[in-house]
Coordinates of C-alpha atoms in Angstrom, one line a residue:
Chain A
M1 CA 12.3 -92.4 -104.2
A2 CA 9.6 -94.1 -102.6
R3 CA 6.8 -94.8 -105.2
R4 CA 3.4 -93.1 -104.9
Y5 CA 0.7 -95.7 -104.8
K6 CA -2.1 -95.4 -106.9
K7 CA -5.4 -95.1 -105.0
V8 CA -7.9 -97.6 -106.4
N9 CA -11.5 -98.1 -105.9
R10 CA -12.2 -94.7 -104.0
S11 CA -14.8 -92.6 -105.2
L12 CA -14.4 -88.5 -103.9
G13 CA -17.9 -89.1 -102.1
G14 CA -16.6 -92.2 -100.6
D15 CA -14.1 -90.2 -99.0
I16 CA -15.7 -87.0 -98.1
A17 CA -18.5 -89.3 -95.9
T18 CA -15.6 -90.9 -94.5
V19 CA -14.0 -88.2 -93.0
L20 CA -17.2 -86.3 -92.1
F21 CA -18.3 -89.5 -90.3
L22 CA -14.9 -89.5 -88.1
L23 CA -14.9 -86.1 -87.0
L24 CA -18.9 -86.8 -86.0
I25 CA -17.7 -90.0 -83.7
G26 CA -14.5 -88.5 -83.0
A27 CA -16.2 -85.1 -81.2
F28 CA -18.5 -88.0 -79.5
M29 CA -15.1 -89.9 -78.0
V30 CA -13.7 -86.3 -77.1
L31 CA -16.5 -84.5 -75.5
P32 CA -15.9 -86.1 -71.7
M33 CA -12.7 -85.1 -72.0
L34 CA -13.5 -81.2 -73.3
Y35 CA -15.9 -81.3 -70.9
A36 CA -13.6 -82.2 -67.7
I37 CA -10.8 -79.2 -68.8
G38 CA -13.9 -77.0 -69.4
S39 CA -15.3 -77.6 -66.0
S40 CA -12.0 -76.9 -64.7
F41 CA -11.6 -73.5 -65.3
K42 CA -15.5 -72.5 -64.5
P43 CA -15.6 -70.6 -61.4
N44 CA -17.7 -72.7 -59.0
D45 CA -20.9 -70.8 -59.5
E46 CA -20.7 -71.8 -63.3
L47 CA -20.4 -75.3 -62.2
F48 CA -23.9 -75.6 -60.9
R49 CA -26.0 -72.9 -63.4
F50 CA -28.9 -74.2 -65.5
P51 CA -28.5 -74.7 -68.4
P52 CA -24.8 -76.4 -68.2
T53 CA -21.9 -75.6 -70.5
I54 CA -18.8 -77.5 -71.5
F55 CA -16.8 -74.3 -71.9
P56 CA -16.4 -71.7 -69.5
Q57 CA -17.9 -68.1 -69.5
N58 CA -15.4 -66.7 -67.4
W59 CA -11.8 -68.8 -67.7
V60 CA -10.3 -68.8 -64.4
T61 CA -7.8 -71.1 -62.8
T62 CA -8.6 -70.8 -59.4
N63 CA -9.3 -74.7 -59.4
Y64 CA -5.6 -75.4 -60.2
T65 CA -4.4 -73.0 -57.6
D66 CA -6.8 -74.6 -55.0
L67 CA -5.1 -77.7 -56.1
F68 CA -1.9 -76.8 -55.0
V69 CA -3.4 -75.4 -51.6
L70 CA -4.5 -78.6 -50.7
M71 CA -1.5 -80.8 -51.9
N72 CA 0.7 -78.6 -49.4
T73 CA -1.7 -79.6 -46.3
S74 CA -1.8 -83.1 -46.6
W75 CA -0.6 -85.2 -43.7
V76 CA 1.9 -86.9 -45.6
P77 CA 4.0 -84.3 -47.9
F78 CA 2.6 -84.5 -51.6
T79 CA 6.2 -85.2 -53.0
R80 CA 6.2 -88.6 -50.9
Y81 CA 2.9 -89.6 -52.9
F82 CA 5.2 -88.3 -56.1
F83 CA 8.2 -90.6 -55.2
N84 CA 6.4 -93.5 -54.6
T85 CA 4.7 -93.2 -58.2
L86 CA 7.8 -92.4 -60.0
F87 CA 9.4 -95.2 -58.1
I88 CA 6.8 -98.1 -58.8
T89 CA 6.7 -97.0 -62.2
A90 CA 10.2 -96.9 -62.9
A91 CA 10.7 -100.3 -61.0
G92 CA 8.2 -101.9 -62.4
T93 CA 9.1 -100.9 -66.1
I94 CA 12.5 -101.7 -65.9
G95 CA 12.0 -105.0 -64.3
Q96 CA 9.3 -105.9 -67.1
I97 CA 11.5 -104.8 -69.9
V98 CA 14.7 -106.8 -68.6
C99 CA 12.1 -109.9 -67.6
C100 CA 10.8 -110.2 -70.9
S101 CA 13.5 -109.5 -73.0
L102 CA 15.3 -111.7 -71.7
C103 CA 12.8 -114.6 -72.2
A104 CA 11.7 -113.4 -75.5
F105 CA 14.8 -113.9 -76.6
A106 CA 15.4 -117.3 -75.7
L107 CA 11.7 -118.3 -77.1
S108 CA 12.0 -116.3 -80.5
L109 CA 15.6 -116.6 -81.9
H110 CA 16.4 -120.6 -80.7
R111 CA 15.0 -123.6 -80.6
F112 CA 15.3 -126.3 -77.7
P113 CA 12.9 -128.3 -76.3
G114 CA 9.9 -127.0 -74.5
N115 CA 10.2 -123.4 -76.4
R116 CA 6.9 -124.8 -78.4
F117 CA 4.7 -125.6 -75.0
I118 CA 6.1 -122.6 -73.2
T119 CA 4.9 -120.0 -76.0
K120 CA 1.4 -121.7 -76.0
L121 CA 1.5 -121.4 -72.5
I122 CA 2.1 -117.7 -72.3
E123 CA -0.5 -117.1 -74.8
L124 CA -2.8 -119.0 -73.0
A125 CA -2.3 -116.6 -70.7
L126 CA -3.5 -113.4 -72.4
M127 CA -7.0 -114.8 -72.7
F128 CA -7.6 -113.7 -68.8
N129 CA -6.4 -110.8 -66.9
G130 CA -5.1 -110.2 -63.2
A131 CA -8.4 -108.7 -62.5
V132 CA -9.9 -112.3 -62.0
L133 CA -8.0 -113.6 -59.8
W134 CA -7.3 -110.9 -57.5
I135 CA -8.5 -113.4 -54.5
P136 CA -5.9 -116.1 -55.3
S137 CA -3.4 -113.4 -56.0
Y138 CA -3.9 -111.4 -52.9
M139 CA -3.7 -115.0 -51.0
I140 CA 0.0 -115.9 -52.8
M141 CA 0.9 -112.3 -52.4
S142 CA 0.3 -112.4 -48.8
S143 CA 2.3 -115.8 -47.8
L144 CA 5.1 -114.2 -50.2
G145 CA 5.4 -111.2 -47.6
F146 CA 4.1 -108.5 -50.1
I147 CA 1.2 -107.5 -48.6
N148 CA 1.6 -103.6 -47.6
T149 CA 5.2 -103.2 -49.4
Q150 CA 5.3 -101.5 -52.9
W151 CA 6.7 -104.7 -54.5
A152 CA 2.7 -105.9 -54.6
L153 CA 2.4 -103.4 -57.5
I154 CA 6.0 -103.9 -59.2
V155 CA 6.6 -107.6 -59.0
P156 CA 3.5 -108.8 -61.3
V157 CA 4.3 -106.2 -63.7
F158 CA 7.5 -108.2 -64.3
S159 CA 6.1 -111.3 -65.7
S160 CA 3.0 -109.7 -67.9
A161 CA 1.9 -112.6 -70.8
M162 CA 0.8 -109.0 -72.9
G163 CA 4.7 -107.5 -72.2
L164 CA 6.1 -110.9 -73.3
H165 CA 4.1 -111.5 -76.4
L166 CA 4.5 -107.8 -77.4
I167 CA 8.3 -108.2 -77.2
R168 CA 8.6 -111.9 -78.6
S169 CA 6.5 -111.0 -81.6
F170 CA 8.8 -107.6 -82.1
M171 CA 12.2 -110.2 -82.0
T172 CA 11.0 -112.5 -84.6
Q173 CA 11.9 -110.1 -87.3
I174 CA 15.3 -110.2 -86.6
P175 CA 16.8 -113.0 -89.3
M176 CA 17.5 -116.2 -87.0
A177 CA 20.4 -116.3 -89.6
V178 CA 21.7 -112.9 -87.9
V179 CA 21.8 -115.0 -84.1
E180 CA 23.4 -118.2 -85.7
A181 CA 26.2 -116.5 -87.2
A182 CA 26.9 -114.3 -84.3
R183 CA 27.4 -117.6 -82.1
V184 CA 29.6 -119.4 -84.7
D185 CA 32.0 -116.4 -84.7
G186 CA 32.0 -117.0 -81.1
A187 CA 29.5 -114.5 -79.4
S188 CA 28.0 -115.7 -76.2
H189 CA 24.5 -115.6 -75.9
L190 CA 24.5 -112.6 -73.6
R191 CA 26.6 -110.8 -76.0
V192 CA 24.5 -111.4 -79.1
F193 CA 21.4 -110.5 -77.0
W194 CA 22.8 -107.4 -75.6
S195 CA 24.7 -106.1 -78.7
I196 CA 22.3 -107.5 -81.2
V197 CA 18.8 -108.1 -80.5
M198 CA 18.6 -105.4 -77.8
P199 CA 19.2 -102.8 -80.0
N200 CA 17.1 -103.4 -82.7
I201 CA 13.8 -104.0 -79.9
K202 CA 14.0 -100.5 -79.1
S203 CA 10.0 -99.5 -80.1
A204 CA 9.5 -102.6 -78.2
W205 CA 10.5 -101.5 -75.4
L206 CA 9.2 -98.0 -75.3
T207 CA 5.9 -99.6 -75.8
L208 CA 5.8 -101.4 -73.1
M209 CA 7.0 -98.4 -71.1
I210 CA 4.0 -96.9 -72.1
F211 CA 1.6 -99.4 -71.2
A212 CA 3.2 -100.3 -68.2
V213 CA 3.3 -96.4 -66.8
Q214 CA -0.5 -96.3 -68.4
G215 CA -0.9 -99.4 -65.6
L216 CA 1.0 -97.4 -62.7
W217 CA -0.1 -94.2 -63.4
N218 CA -3.7 -95.3 -62.4
A219 CA -3.0 -97.6 -59.3
G220 CA -4.8 -95.6 -57.4
A221 CA -6.5 -97.5 -54.1
S222 CA -4.3 -100.4 -53.9
I223 CA -6.3 -103.3 -51.9
Y224 CA -2.1 -104.7 -51.4
I225 CA -0.7 -101.1 -49.7
Q226 CA -2.3 -99.6 -46.2
S227 CA 0.4 -97.1 -45.4
E228 CA -0.5 -93.5 -46.0
S229 CA 3.2 -93.4 -46.6
L230 CA 3.5 -95.8 -49.5
K231 CA 0.5 -94.8 -51.5
T232 CA 1.2 -93.2 -54.8
I233 CA -0.3 -90.0 -56.5
A234 CA -3.3 -91.4 -58.2
Y235 CA -4.6 -92.2 -54.6
A236 CA -3.9 -89.0 -53.0
L237 CA -5.8 -86.5 -55.9
Q238 CA -8.6 -89.4 -55.6
Q239 CA -8.5 -88.5 -52.2
I240 CA -8.6 -84.7 -52.3
I241 CA -12.0 -85.0 -54.4
S242 CA -13.7 -87.7 -52.4
V243 CA -15.1 -85.5 -50.2
G244 CA -17.8 -84.6 -52.9
I245 CA -19.6 -81.6 -54.0
A246 CA -17.6 -79.6 -51.9
R247 CA -14.7 -79.9 -53.8
A248 CA -16.5 -80.3 -57.1
G249 CA -14.1 -77.7 -58.8
V250 CA -10.5 -79.0 -57.5
G251 CA -12.2 -82.5 -58.4
N252 CA -12.3 -81.2 -62.5
A253 CA -8.5 -79.8 -61.9
V254 CA -7.8 -83.6 -60.5
T255 CA -9.3 -85.2 -63.8
V256 CA -7.3 -83.2 -65.9
V257 CA -3.7 -83.8 -64.2
M258 CA -4.7 -87.7 -63.7
M259 CA -6.0 -88.0 -67.9
A260 CA -3.1 -85.4 -69.4
V261 CA -0.1 -87.9 -68.3
P262 CA -1.3 -90.8 -70.0
I263 CA -2.7 -89.2 -73.2
V264 CA 1.0 -86.9 -73.0
M265 CA 3.1 -90.5 -73.1
F266 CA 1.1 -91.4 -76.0
V267 CA 1.5 -88.4 -77.9
I268 CA 5.2 -88.8 -77.8
S269 CA 5.6 -92.4 -78.2
Q270 CA 2.7 -92.9 -81.1
S271 CA 4.7 -93.8 -83.9
N272 CA 6.9 -96.6 -81.9
I273 CA 3.9 -98.0 -80.2
I274 CA 2.2 -98.8 -84.1
E275 CA 5.0 -100.0 -84.8
T276 CA 5.4 -102.7 -82.4
M277 CA 1.9 -103.7 -82.6
A278 CA 2.2 -104.3 -86.2
T279 CA 4.1 -107.4 -85.2
S280 CA 1.6 -108.3 -82.3
G281 CA -0.6 -110.3 -84.7
M282 CA -0.6 -114.4 -83.7
K283 CA 0.5 -116.6 -86.3
D284 CA -0.4 -120.1 -87.0
Chain B
M1 CA 27.2 -153.4 -96.9
T2 CA 29.4 -154.3 -94.0
N3 CA 29.7 -150.5 -93.1
E4 CA 26.3 -149.3 -93.0
T5 CA 25.7 -152.1 -89.8
Q6 CA 28.5 -150.2 -88.5
F7 CA 27.2 -146.8 -88.1
A8 CA 23.8 -148.6 -87.3
P9 CA 22.5 -147.2 -83.7
K10 CA 22.9 -149.6 -80.9
K11 CA 19.4 -151.3 -80.3
Q12 CA 17.5 -149.0 -78.5
S13 CA 14.1 -148.2 -77.9
F14 CA 12.4 -145.5 -80.0
L15 CA 11.1 -143.7 -76.9
G16 CA 14.4 -143.8 -75.1
H17 CA 16.3 -142.9 -78.2
Y18 CA 14.0 -139.7 -78.5
M19 CA 14.4 -138.6 -74.7
K20 CA 18.4 -138.8 -75.1
T21 CA 18.4 -136.5 -78.2
K22 CA 15.9 -133.7 -76.6
L23 CA 17.6 -133.9 -73.3
R24 CA 21.2 -133.8 -74.9
E25 CA 19.6 -130.6 -77.0
A26 CA 18.4 -129.4 -73.8
W27 CA 21.6 -129.1 -72.2
N28 CA 23.5 -127.7 -74.6
N29 CA 20.9 -124.9 -74.5
K30 CA 21.2 -124.6 -70.5
V31 CA 22.0 -121.0 -70.4
L32 CA 18.7 -120.3 -72.4
Y33 CA 17.1 -121.6 -69.6
L34 CA 18.6 -119.3 -67.2
F35 CA 17.6 -116.5 -69.8
M36 CA 14.2 -117.9 -69.2
L37 CA 14.2 -118.0 -65.3
P38 CA 13.5 -114.6 -63.9
F39 CA 10.3 -114.7 -66.5
M40 CA 8.9 -117.9 -66.1
A41 CA 9.8 -118.3 -61.9
L42 CA 7.4 -114.7 -61.3
F43 CA 4.8 -116.4 -64.1
I44 CA 4.2 -119.4 -62.6
T45 CA 4.3 -117.7 -59.0
L46 CA 1.7 -115.1 -59.9
T47 CA -0.3 -116.0 -62.9
V48 CA -0.5 -120.1 -63.1
L49 CA -0.5 -120.5 -59.1
P50 CA -3.5 -118.2 -58.7
V51 CA -5.6 -120.3 -61.0
I52 CA -4.9 -123.6 -59.7
T53 CA -5.2 -122.1 -56.0
A54 CA -8.6 -120.6 -57.8
I55 CA -9.7 -124.0 -59.0
Y56 CA -8.7 -126.0 -55.6
Y57 CA -10.4 -123.3 -52.7
G58 CA -13.3 -123.4 -55.3
F59 CA -14.4 -127.3 -53.7
T60 CA -13.9 -125.9 -50.4
Y61 CA -15.7 -123.6 -47.7
F62 CA -12.8 -121.3 -46.4
N63 CA -13.4 -117.9 -44.6
I64 CA -9.5 -117.6 -43.7
L65 CA -10.4 -118.0 -39.9
E66 CA -10.3 -121.4 -40.2
A67 CA -8.7 -124.0 -42.0
P68 CA -10.7 -124.5 -45.8
K69 CA -13.0 -127.2 -45.3
F70 CA -13.7 -129.5 -48.5
I71 CA -17.1 -129.2 -49.6
F72 CA -16.8 -130.6 -52.8
W73 CA -19.6 -129.2 -55.8
D74 CA -21.3 -127.5 -52.9
N75 CA -20.4 -123.8 -54.1
Y76 CA -21.1 -125.0 -58.0
V77 CA -24.9 -126.3 -56.8
R78 CA -24.8 -122.7 -54.4
M79 CA -24.3 -120.9 -57.1
F80 CA -27.1 -122.2 -60.0
I81 CA -29.6 -122.7 -57.2
A82 CA -29.7 -120.8 -53.9
D83 CA -27.7 -117.6 -55.6
D84 CA -30.5 -115.0 -57.1
L85 CA -27.6 -112.5 -57.5
F86 CA -25.1 -114.8 -59.4
M87 CA -28.2 -115.0 -62.1
T88 CA -28.7 -111.4 -62.8
A89 CA -24.3 -111.3 -62.3
F90 CA -23.9 -114.2 -65.0
R91 CA -26.5 -112.5 -67.1
N92 CA -25.0 -109.4 -67.0
T93 CA -21.7 -110.2 -67.6
M94 CA -22.9 -112.4 -70.5
L95 CA -24.8 -109.0 -71.8
F96 CA -21.7 -107.1 -71.3
A97 CA -19.3 -109.2 -73.1
V98 CA -21.6 -109.9 -76.0
I99 CA -22.1 -106.5 -76.6
L100 CA -18.6 -105.3 -76.0
G101 CA -16.6 -108.1 -77.0
P102 CA -18.0 -108.7 -80.9
G103 CA -19.0 -104.8 -80.5
G104 CA -15.7 -103.1 -79.4
Y105 CA -14.0 -105.8 -81.6
I106 CA -16.1 -104.3 -84.8
L107 CA -15.8 -100.8 -83.7
S108 CA -11.9 -100.8 -83.3
L109 CA -11.6 -102.6 -87.0
F110 CA -13.8 -100.2 -88.6
F111 CA -12.5 -96.9 -87.3
A112 CA -9.2 -97.9 -87.7
W113 CA -10.2 -98.9 -91.3
L114 CA -11.4 -95.5 -91.7
I115 CA -8.9 -93.7 -90.1
N116 CA -6.1 -95.5 -92.0
E117 CA -8.0 -94.4 -95.3
L118 CA -6.7 -90.2 -94.2
S119 CA -3.0 -89.3 -94.6
P120 CA -0.2 -89.9 -91.9
K121 CA -0.7 -86.4 -89.9
V122 CA -4.8 -86.9 -90.0
R123 CA -4.2 -90.4 -88.9
A124 CA -2.2 -89.9 -86.0
V125 CA -4.5 -87.3 -84.7
L126 CA -7.8 -89.3 -85.1
T127 CA -5.8 -92.5 -83.4
L128 CA -5.0 -90.5 -80.9
V129 CA -8.7 -88.9 -80.8
Y130 CA -10.2 -92.4 -81.0
Y131 CA -7.8 -93.9 -78.1
A132 CA -7.8 -91.4 -75.7
P133 CA -11.0 -92.9 -74.2
T134 CA -8.9 -95.7 -73.2
L135 CA -6.0 -93.5 -72.4
A136 CA -8.1 -90.9 -70.1
N137 CA -10.1 -93.6 -67.9
V138 CA -12.3 -91.2 -67.1
Y139 CA -15.6 -92.3 -65.6
V140 CA -16.0 -89.9 -63.3
V141 CA -16.5 -87.2 -66.1
W142 CA -19.4 -89.5 -67.3
K143 CA -20.8 -89.3 -63.6
L144 CA -21.2 -85.3 -64.0
I145 CA -22.8 -86.1 -67.3
F146 CA -24.9 -88.4 -66.3
S147 CA -25.7 -86.3 -63.3
S148 CA -29.1 -86.7 -61.9
D149 CA -30.0 -83.1 -61.2
T150 CA -30.7 -80.0 -63.6
Y151 CA -26.9 -79.2 -63.5
G152 CA -26.0 -82.3 -65.0
L153 CA -25.0 -81.9 -68.8
L154 CA -27.4 -84.4 -70.4
N155 CA -30.4 -83.4 -68.3
G156 CA -29.7 -79.7 -68.5
N157 CA -29.1 -79.8 -72.2
L158 CA -32.2 -82.1 -72.9
L159 CA -34.3 -79.9 -70.4
K160 CA -33.2 -76.5 -72.1
L161 CA -34.3 -78.3 -75.6
G162 CA -37.7 -79.1 -74.2
L163 CA -37.3 -83.2 -74.9
I164 CA -37.6 -83.7 -71.2
T165 CA -39.6 -82.0 -68.6
Q166 CA -38.3 -83.4 -65.6
N167 CA -34.8 -84.4 -64.8
I168 CA -34.1 -88.1 -65.2
R169 CA -32.0 -89.9 -62.7
W170 CA -29.9 -91.5 -65.4
L171 CA -27.5 -93.6 -62.9
E172 CA -30.1 -94.5 -60.1
D173 CA -33.2 -95.1 -62.3
V174 CA -33.3 -99.2 -62.8
T175 CA -34.4 -98.6 -66.2
Y176 CA -31.4 -96.8 -67.0
I177 CA -28.5 -97.6 -65.5
V178 CA -27.4 -100.6 -67.8
P179 CA -28.2 -98.6 -71.0
C180 CA -26.1 -95.6 -69.7
C181 CA -22.8 -97.8 -68.5
I182 CA -23.1 -99.8 -72.2
I183 CA -22.9 -96.5 -73.8
V184 CA -20.0 -95.7 -71.5
L185 CA -18.3 -98.9 -72.1
L186 CA -18.2 -99.0 -75.9
W187 CA -16.7 -95.6 -76.0
S188 CA -13.8 -96.7 -73.9
S189 CA -14.0 -100.4 -75.5
L190 CA -11.2 -99.0 -78.7
G191 CA -8.1 -100.0 -77.0
V192 CA -5.6 -102.4 -77.4
S193 CA -7.2 -104.1 -80.1
F194 CA -7.7 -100.6 -81.9
L195 CA -3.9 -99.7 -82.3
T196 CA -3.1 -102.9 -83.3
F197 CA -5.6 -102.8 -86.3
I198 CA -4.2 -99.4 -86.9
A199 CA -1.1 -100.7 -87.3
G200 CA -2.0 -103.8 -89.2
F201 CA -3.9 -102.0 -91.7
Q202 CA -0.7 -99.9 -92.5
N203 CA 1.3 -103.1 -92.9
V204 CA -0.9 -104.5 -96.1
D205 CA 1.3 -105.3 -99.1
R206 CA -0.2 -102.4 -101.3
T207 CA 0.5 -104.0 -104.4
L208 CA -2.0 -106.4 -103.7
F209 CA -4.7 -103.7 -104.2
E210 CA -3.8 -102.8 -107.7
A211 CA -3.3 -106.8 -108.5
G212 CA -7.2 -106.7 -107.0
A213 CA -8.7 -104.0 -108.7
L214 CA -7.2 -106.0 -112.0
D215 CA -9.3 -108.8 -110.7
G216 CA -12.5 -107.4 -110.4
V217 CA -12.6 -106.4 -107.0
K218 CA -14.9 -103.2 -107.5
N219 CA -15.1 -100.8 -104.0
R220 CA -13.6 -100.5 -100.7
W221 CA -16.1 -102.9 -99.1
Q222 CA -15.1 -105.4 -101.4
E223 CA -11.3 -105.2 -101.3
L224 CA -11.5 -104.9 -97.4
W225 CA -13.3 -108.3 -97.0
Y226 CA -11.2 -110.5 -99.9
I227 CA -7.9 -108.5 -99.8
T228 CA -7.3 -106.4 -96.6
L229 CA -9.1 -108.6 -93.8
P230 CA -7.2 -112.5 -94.6
Y231 CA -3.7 -110.3 -95.1
M232 CA -4.8 -109.4 -91.3
R233 CA -5.4 -112.4 -89.7
P234 CA -2.7 -112.3 -86.9
Q235 CA -3.7 -108.7 -85.8
M236 CA -7.3 -109.7 -85.8
L237 CA -6.6 -112.9 -83.7
F238 CA -4.9 -110.7 -81.0
G239 CA -7.0 -107.8 -81.1
A240 CA -9.9 -110.5 -80.4
I241 CA -8.5 -111.8 -77.6
M242 CA -7.7 -108.2 -76.2
S243 CA -11.4 -107.0 -76.5
I244 CA -13.0 -110.1 -75.7
T245 CA -11.1 -110.5 -72.4
S246 CA -11.7 -106.7 -71.4
A247 CA -15.4 -107.4 -72.3
F248 CA -15.3 -110.3 -69.7
S249 CA -13.8 -108.3 -66.9
V250 CA -16.2 -105.4 -66.3
G251 CA -16.8 -104.6 -63.1
D252 CA -14.5 -101.6 -62.0
Q253 CA -16.0 -99.5 -64.5
I254 CA -19.4 -99.7 -63.1
T255 CA -18.9 -99.1 -59.4
A256 CA -16.7 -95.8 -60.9
L257 CA -19.9 -94.9 -63.0
A258 CA -22.7 -95.8 -60.6
G259 CA -21.7 -96.9 -57.3
Y260 CA -20.8 -100.2 -55.5
P261 CA -23.5 -101.9 -55.3
T262 CA -25.9 -100.3 -58.3
Q263 CA -29.0 -99.8 -57.4
D264 CA -31.3 -103.3 -57.1
Y265 CA -27.7 -104.7 -58.0
V266 CA -29.0 -104.1 -61.9
A267 CA -25.5 -103.9 -62.8
H268 CA -24.3 -106.5 -61.2
T269 CA -21.3 -108.3 -62.9
L270 CA -19.4 -111.8 -61.8
L271 CA -16.3 -109.5 -61.2
L272 CA -18.4 -107.5 -58.8
H273 CA -19.7 -110.8 -57.8
I274 CA -16.5 -112.3 -56.3
Q275 CA -15.7 -108.7 -55.0
D276 CA -18.3 -108.9 -52.8
Y277 CA -18.1 -112.6 -51.7
G278 CA -14.4 -112.3 -51.6
G279 CA -13.5 -108.6 -50.1
S280 CA -17.2 -108.0 -47.9
R281 CA -18.3 -111.5 -47.2
M282 CA -15.1 -113.3 -46.8
E283 CA -16.4 -116.5 -48.2
M284 CA -13.4 -117.3 -50.1
G285 CA -14.3 -120.6 -51.0
Y286 CA -17.9 -119.6 -52.5
A287 CA -15.6 -116.3 -54.2
C288 CA -13.1 -118.6 -56.0
A289 CA -15.7 -120.6 -57.3
L290 CA -16.9 -118.0 -58.9
T291 CA -13.6 -117.1 -60.2
T292 CA -13.1 -120.6 -61.7
V293 CA -16.3 -120.2 -63.5
L294 CA -15.7 -116.3 -64.9
F295 CA -11.9 -118.3 -65.8
F296 CA -13.2 -120.7 -67.7
L297 CA -15.7 -118.3 -69.4
M298 CA -13.0 -116.3 -70.8
V299 CA -10.6 -118.6 -71.8
I300 CA -13.3 -120.9 -73.6
C301 CA -14.8 -118.0 -74.9
N302 CA -11.8 -116.8 -76.5
K303 CA -11.1 -119.9 -77.8
L304 CA -14.3 -120.4 -79.6
I305 CA -13.7 -117.1 -81.3
Q306 CA -10.1 -117.8 -82.5
K307 CA -11.7 -120.8 -84.5
I308 CA -14.2 -118.1 -85.9
I309 CA -12.1 -116.0 -86.8
Y310 CA -9.9 -118.4 -89.0
K311 CA -12.6 -119.1 -91.4
V312 CA -12.3 -115.1 -92.3
G313 CA -12.0 -114.5 -96.3
E314 CA -11.6 -118.4 -96.5

C-alpha cells in the first residue's frame, strides 16, 4: 500500500491563496483561446459590434460550414494538403524515433572511445536552434537537392538534438547491468536494442512523437516548398484567411482547428510526457 | 622476480600504448558506431555544417549570383559602424532575451511549483491550462485582442469602462508595440522548461520534506530553496537551456503579431534582421555574419547561465 505522506510546512491560508492565484493567472492564459473559440461561433454581425464580447449571443456554426465549402473549392483538392501533412508528420516522427533511439542506445548504455565527446557535442547543439541557422541550412539543403521536396521538412527532424537528449536521458534509467547480462548470454546488440531497450522507453517515443507532430503540424508556409501540391494543411488554412477581414469569421474557425490538434494530442499523452521530462535533466 | 619482468609490457611510449588500447576498444565496439551512423551523419550535415558555413560566409561578400569574395572583418565592422538597424535589433534581442530568458524561466519554475502543490487531477488540468499557449501557438488571436479599431477586445472594453476616450493603436503605435509584444511573449513562455519542472517537482523524494521539517525548515519558501531546488538541479539546467534558446530566437512571433517590418522597426530583432538581409536583400555574406553573432550570443549566454545554476543551494 502506498504510503500517504504527511504535508509539512503548509497552512490552509497559503493553500487557498495558491489556488486562487493559479486560477486568476490561468484565466489570463486561456483567455485568447476562449476568445478564438467564442468568436468562431459568432455570426458575422457580432464580430463587429461594440462593445466586443468573448462569447456570442447567438451561437451559429456557419463559420465552420463556410470553411468546409471553401475547402471544397480549393484549386488543389483539400485531401491532398491533408495527406501531405500526414505523410510529413508520419515520416518525420518514425525517422526521428529510429535515428535517435539507435544513437541513444549506443551513447547511454555502452562505454566506447568518443562517447563522452559526442554526448557533449549534442548537448552543445541544444543551446541554439535551427531557426537561427536557416540561411546556411538553406544553402546545404539546396546542394543536397532537397529544395521543393518534402524531405526538406522531414529529414532535419531525424537528427534533432532535443529528441536525442530526451531519449538518451530516459534510457539511462535502464541499468547497464541488464544490458551486459544479456550480452553475456549471447544476445547481439540489435537484439538487446529491440527486445530489452525499446519496449522500456515507450513513454519517450510518445513524447518525441508529440513534439515532432507539434513542430510539423505548424510547418505552414515553408521556404523550402514552392509546389502547391506539396504544401501542408497548415499552409492551406492560412491561405484561406489571408484574404483578411472579409473572412474574419472563417478565420476564427481556422484558428480553432489549428490549435485543437496539438492540444488534443497533449491531453491524450500528458502522463507519458511528464514521465519522460522527469528524466530530461542534465547531470554533472 | 623473473615472472614480473616476463609479463612487463614491451618498451613502448605511453601515448602509443594509449592509442592502441583505444583503437582496439573502438574496433570491439564497431557495431555501436554503426548504430550511431544515421543520426550522426545527418547531425553533422544539418547541424554542425551550417554553423561552419555561417562562420565561413560571414567573412565574405556573397550575393548568390557571383562567387563569394573574401573580405575578412568588413561585415562585422559594418554591423557596428554603418548599420543603425543592427543596433536596434541587437538592443531588442537583448531586451527580449533578458525579460523572456530569466523571466520565462522563473515564471515556469514558480507556476510549476505552485501547481505541484495540488491534487493530481487538478494538477493535470492546470498543467494543460498553463502549457496551452505554447501548444496552441495562436498569435493571430492576440492580433484581434489588440486590434486598433473599437471592435478589438481590449480597446472596446477599455472604452466601455471609460478608461480611455479614444481607441489606441496598440500594434501600430511605437510606444505600445514593444510592451504588447512582451506581454504576448511572456504569455507563451511556459514551454518545454515548464513541463520539465512539473515533472521534476513530482520526482522530489518526499521523505526529504519531513526530514527537513525536523531540521528546522519553517515554511514552504525555505523548503523550496533548501530542499527542492538543489534536488532539481539537473532539470533546472535543462530548463534554462530551453528558455534561453527560445528567448534569443524571437522573431516570427513579432511578425505574426505586429507585421513585418514593425512600425519604425521598433520591435526589430536579430532574427528578423537576418531574414531581412538573407531573405529580401540577398546579402548572404552579411546575413551569415549576423547569424554567427546571434549563434555565439546564444551559446555563450547558455554557458554562463549554466555556471550560475550550479551555484543554487550550495
